[in-house]
């Protein structure tokens, strides 16, 4: 099944200050993007997982990147390499969404075995491999394939959106 993907991360800010003849402006930006076509080599991908998920208070889930997640057509996905990962916490959350540090079989190529990213309500994060990166973020079935997502506290559920683009080889 053909796949095309455009992954991007960007930031723009502009400082301004009144000067003798008007307003001085200093624009600053950082942007990275990659376009992927069908395949499994550098600059290519053939698998996508996208979902909106809800976790009960104090709950967590381990997303198995090798053989358990289902694509939009109901087919099981086995990622061998993740080319892009994007996660967004719902603005209406009360608690944070914590990503990383599964109890076992951690997918460690992005955050190591104990690293986490905390997404406050409305926050988002994105990671992408470059177009020439043939390795990307490797997944090792059975021993290094679990991405933990957790609700940081008691009292309320959290909702998050997740989008993973990768390759099966």
C-alpha angles and dihedrals in degrees: 000000000000119000133191123179137180115200122186144169121188143166131187130184133167127201116203135183136174112256133178095277104033129300127334115218131193113189117199127187144167123193136168128178141166132194115211129198130194116298143061105261129088110312092017139097136176106182134066132182120185128168148146109230136184127207125200120238111296090359130132137189133203112221107211106217093192114069108329107075117085127221124226090277095051097256119138114252126217112189116199092171129021112214097178137011123185125177128178127186115218114255090230094060118116095196129050127257111232119201124198142019102090113193092243141001090027119194089234105171092090107034102009117238099302105024121115140184117215116212113197118207109300094010124129138189134195136191127187137178118229122256093253095045107110093177100048112163105332123219120206112203114235096001107045110019110096121105110190121212116185142184105235097217155008130272104049145037124250128215125204138174120224132190122183124182119186151129134269094219 
